[in-house]
GROMACS .gro file of C-alpha atoms in nm:
model
  186
    1MET     CA    1  13.093   8.073   6.489
    2PRO     CA    2  12.796   7.861   6.427
    3SER     CA    3  12.466   7.955   6.544
    4GLU     CA    4  12.230   7.713   6.707
    5VAL     CA    5  12.022   7.664   6.421
    6THR     CA    6  12.314   7.551   6.195
    7ASP     CA    7  12.395   7.293   6.489
    8LEU     CA    8  12.042   7.144   6.417
    9PHE     CA    9  12.129   7.066   6.081
   10GLU     CA   10  12.426   6.817   6.189
   11SER     CA   11  12.244   6.659   6.460
   12GLU     CA   12  11.908   6.446   6.467
   13VAL     CA   13  11.620   6.652   6.621
   14THR     CA   14  11.249   6.664   6.600
   15ASP     CA   15  11.098   6.871   6.357
   16GLU     CA   16  10.919   7.044   6.637
   17GLU     CA   17  11.267   7.119   6.812
   18TRP     CA   18  11.411   7.263   6.477
   19VAL     CA   19  11.115   7.490   6.420
   20ARG     CA   20  11.150   7.624   6.784
   21LYS     CA   21  11.521   7.656   6.764
   22LEU     CA   22  11.481   7.866   6.430
   23PHE     CA   23  11.189   8.089   6.577
   24GLU     CA   24  11.425   8.139   6.894
   25GLU     CA   25  11.684   8.244   6.691
   26HIS     CA   26  11.543   8.461   6.425
   27GLY     CA   27  11.169   8.514   6.533
   28LYS     CA   28  11.191   8.863   6.648
   29ALA     CA   29  11.392   9.003   6.344
   30MET     CA   30  11.140   8.808   6.134
   31LEU     CA   31  10.844   8.978   6.303
   32ALA     CA   32  11.002   9.309   6.281
   33TYR     CA   33  11.072   9.279   5.938
   34ALA     CA   34  10.747   9.152   5.833
   35ARG     CA   35  10.576   9.413   6.043
   36ARG     CA   36  10.778   9.679   5.877
   37LEU     CA   37  10.652   9.570   5.527
   38THR     CA   38  10.320   9.502   5.599
   39SER     CA   39  10.231   9.791   5.876
   40ASP     CA   40   9.989   9.519   6.004
   41ARG     CA   41  10.094   9.307   6.314
   42SER     CA   42   9.825   9.018   6.234
   43ALA     CA   43   9.945   8.980   5.870
   44ALA     CA   44  10.338   8.991   5.982
   45GLU     CA   45  10.245   8.696   6.205
   46ASP     CA   46  10.063   8.524   5.936
   47ILE     CA   47  10.362   8.566   5.740
   48VAL     CA   48  10.611   8.460   5.971
   49GLN     CA   49  10.430   8.157   6.051
   50GLU     CA   50  10.411   8.067   5.673
   51VAL     CA   51  10.806   8.145   5.659
   52LEU     CA   52  10.854   7.887   5.948
   53VAL     CA   53  10.633   7.627   5.742
   54ARG     CA   54  10.832   7.675   5.447
   55ALA     CA   55  11.160   7.669   5.627
   56TRP     CA   56  11.029   7.335   5.784
   57ARG     CA   57  10.946   7.204   5.450
   58HIS     CA   58  11.259   7.254   5.282
   59ARG     CA   59  11.487   7.236   5.609
   60VAL     CA   60  11.684   7.551   5.501
   61VAL     CA   61  12.046   7.410   5.459
   62PRO     CA   62  12.302   7.702   5.561
   63ILE     CA   63  12.549   7.789   5.308
   64ALA     CA   64  12.760   8.021   5.542
   65GLY     CA   65  12.576   7.989   5.910
   66LYS     CA   66  12.334   8.239   6.052
   67THR     CA   67  12.363   8.510   5.795
   68ALA     CA   68  12.275   8.279   5.492
   69VAL     CA   69  11.964   8.124   5.691
   70ARG     CA   70  11.819   8.472   5.795
   71ALA     CA   71  11.901   8.605   5.453
   72TRP     CA   72  11.692   8.329   5.304
   73LEU     CA   73  11.425   8.375   5.575
   74PHE     CA   74  11.385   8.770   5.475
   75THR     CA   75  11.381   8.672   5.102
   76VAL     CA   76  11.077   8.440   5.166
   77ILE     CA   77  10.939   8.703   5.384
   78ARG     CA   78  10.943   8.984   5.121
   79ASN     CA   79  10.819   8.734   4.820
   80LEU     CA   80  10.518   8.652   5.070
   81VAL     CA   81  10.452   9.038   5.118
   82VAL     CA   82  10.483   9.086   4.758
   83ASP     CA   83  10.256   8.826   4.630
   84ARG     CA   84   9.983   8.916   4.943
   85PHE     CA   85   9.992   9.286   4.768
   86ARG     CA   86   9.948   9.145   4.428
   87ALA     CA   87   9.658   8.916   4.534
   88GLN     CA   88   9.497   9.189   4.704
   89ASN     CA   89   9.529   9.441   4.390
   90SER     CA   90   9.416   9.180   4.175
   91ARG     CA   91   9.060   9.121   4.286
   92PRO     CA   92   8.785   9.387   4.389
   93ILE     CA   93   8.814   9.516   4.766
   94GLU     CA   94   8.589   9.294   4.985
   95VAL     CA   95   8.308   9.488   5.166
   96VAL     CA   96   8.121   9.305   5.474
   97GLU     CA   97   7.768   9.386   5.410
   98THR     CA   98   7.591   9.487   5.720
   99GLN     CA   99   7.261   9.652   5.780
  100LEU     CA  100   7.420   9.984   5.719
  101THR     CA  101   7.556   9.882   5.368
  102HIS     CA  102   7.328   9.818   5.084
  103PRO     CA  103   7.378   9.637   4.762
  104VAL     CA  104   7.469   9.839   4.477
  105GLU     CA  105   7.148   9.758   4.310
  106ARG     CA  106   6.843   9.649   4.495
  107ASP     CA  107   6.599   9.371   4.433
  108HIS     CA  108   6.313   9.570   4.259
  109ALA     CA  109   6.048   9.310   4.282
  110ASP     CA  110   5.887   9.445   4.588
  111ARG     CA  111   5.844   9.791   4.419
  112VAL     CA  112   5.693   9.621   4.129
  113VAL     CA  113   5.438   9.436   4.322
  114ASP     CA  114   5.346   9.761   4.518
  115SER     CA  115   5.312   9.941   4.193
  116MET     CA  116   5.086   9.685   4.060
  117LEU     CA  117   4.850   9.665   4.378
  118VAL     CA  118   4.830  10.074   4.393
  119SER     CA  119   4.729  10.075   4.012
  120GLN     CA  120   4.449   9.807   4.085
  121ALA     CA  121   4.353   9.971   4.402
  122LEU     CA  122   4.353  10.322   4.188
  123ASP     CA  123   4.135  10.122   3.919
  124SER     CA  124   3.880  10.033   4.157
  125LEU     CA  125   3.821  10.398   4.309
  126SER     CA  126   3.550  10.606   4.152
  127PRO     CA  127   3.657  10.840   3.861
  128GLU     CA  128   3.615  11.163   4.082
  129HIS     CA  129   3.833  11.001   4.371
  130ARG     CA  130   4.095  10.873   4.109
  131ALA     CA  131   4.095  11.208   3.954
  132VAL     CA  132   4.172  11.417   4.245
  133LEU     CA  133   4.441  11.168   4.344
  134GLU     CA  134   4.621  11.195   4.004
  135ASP     CA  135   4.606  11.559   3.999
  136VAL     CA  136   4.748  11.622   4.372
  137TYR     CA  137   4.995  11.298   4.370
  138LEU     CA  138   5.086  11.237   4.038
  139HIS     CA  139   5.091  11.571   3.884
  140GLY     CA  140   5.200  11.740   4.167
  141LYS     CA  141   4.929  12.009   4.155
  142THR     CA  142   4.830  12.189   4.467
  143VAL     CA  143   4.456  12.154   4.596
  144ARG     CA  144   4.366  12.523   4.458
  145GLU     CA  145   4.532  12.408   4.107
  146THR     CA  146   4.334  12.083   4.108
  147ALA     CA  147   4.002  12.257   4.209
  148GLU     CA  148   4.037  12.467   3.917
  149THR     CA  149   4.149  12.183   3.679
  150LEU     CA  150   3.840  11.984   3.797
  151GLY     CA  151   3.614  12.274   3.809
  152ILE     CA  152   3.510  12.193   4.185
  153PRO     CA  153   3.573  12.374   4.514
  154PRO     CA  154   3.905  12.328   4.738
  155GLY     CA  155   3.727  12.207   5.003
  156THR     CA  156   3.571  11.910   4.803
  157VAL     CA  157   3.925  11.836   4.670
  158LYS     CA  158   4.047  11.785   5.029
  159SER     CA  159   3.752  11.558   5.131
  160ARG     CA  160   3.787  11.353   4.812
  161THR     CA  161   4.159  11.320   4.888
  162HIS     CA  162   4.079  11.207   5.237
  163PHE     CA  163   3.790  10.969   5.124
  164ALA     CA  164   4.016  10.805   4.825
  165LEU     CA  165   4.334  10.786   5.043
  166ARG     CA  166   4.131  10.584   5.299
  167ALA     CA  167   3.949  10.367   5.069
  168LEU     CA  168   4.308  10.279   4.897
  169ASN     CA  169   4.444  10.196   5.253
  170ARG     CA  170   4.132   9.970   5.300
  171LEU     CA  171   4.214   9.812   4.945
  172LEU     CA  172   4.573   9.758   5.006
  173ARG     CA  173   4.521   9.634   5.358
  174GLY     CA  174   4.418   9.297   5.246
  175PRO     CA  175   4.447   8.954   5.440
  176ASP     CA  176   4.804   8.896   5.319
  177ARG     CA  177   4.929   9.276   5.413
  178SER     CA  178   4.999   9.423   5.740
  179GLU     CA  179   4.743   9.588   5.908
  180ALA     CA  180   4.954   9.900   5.914
  181PRO     CA  181   4.802  10.179   5.695
  182VAL     CA  182   4.982  10.230   5.355
  183ALA     CA  183   5.163  10.538   5.328
  184VAL     CA  184   5.112  10.730   5.007
  185PRO     CA  185   5.358  10.974   4.909
  186GLY     CA  186   5.254  11.314   4.947
   0.00000   0.00000   0.00000
């Protein structure tokens, strides 16, 4: 018994009518098959749409009625799913960059500029203030260790650290920098 789609091949119908009848007769089965292969309704709908476009371009000619048309449609669905799978596996995974994700390698230009500014600011400090900061922050020494190394009392180490950091903040807060104090790692 011939199907409605096979009757369409024998009569003069518009392309739109032809595609509509093809979808009415095979659409649910095509969508179910594509969804089973992809596990994704959206992808399945895209694939069914592509199959209908290809069927329209080739005006699928049934050899043995409804069964041959459906077999051709399902073959095209399977081929499209395989092609999608291969395409996804042949290129790197796409990741949307959000504020929570960061590039693998960040631009280090800001760090270079900041380190140059800090180095220049350190050079402008008095040798006593610079020596205290170097011992405490660069060498990681405690106040007591710094006092022993430099031969000064611990209270002097604390006050020189305080005034040296204050001077650095003033130096680094130039006209082109923000007015917020610069945080020095501690």
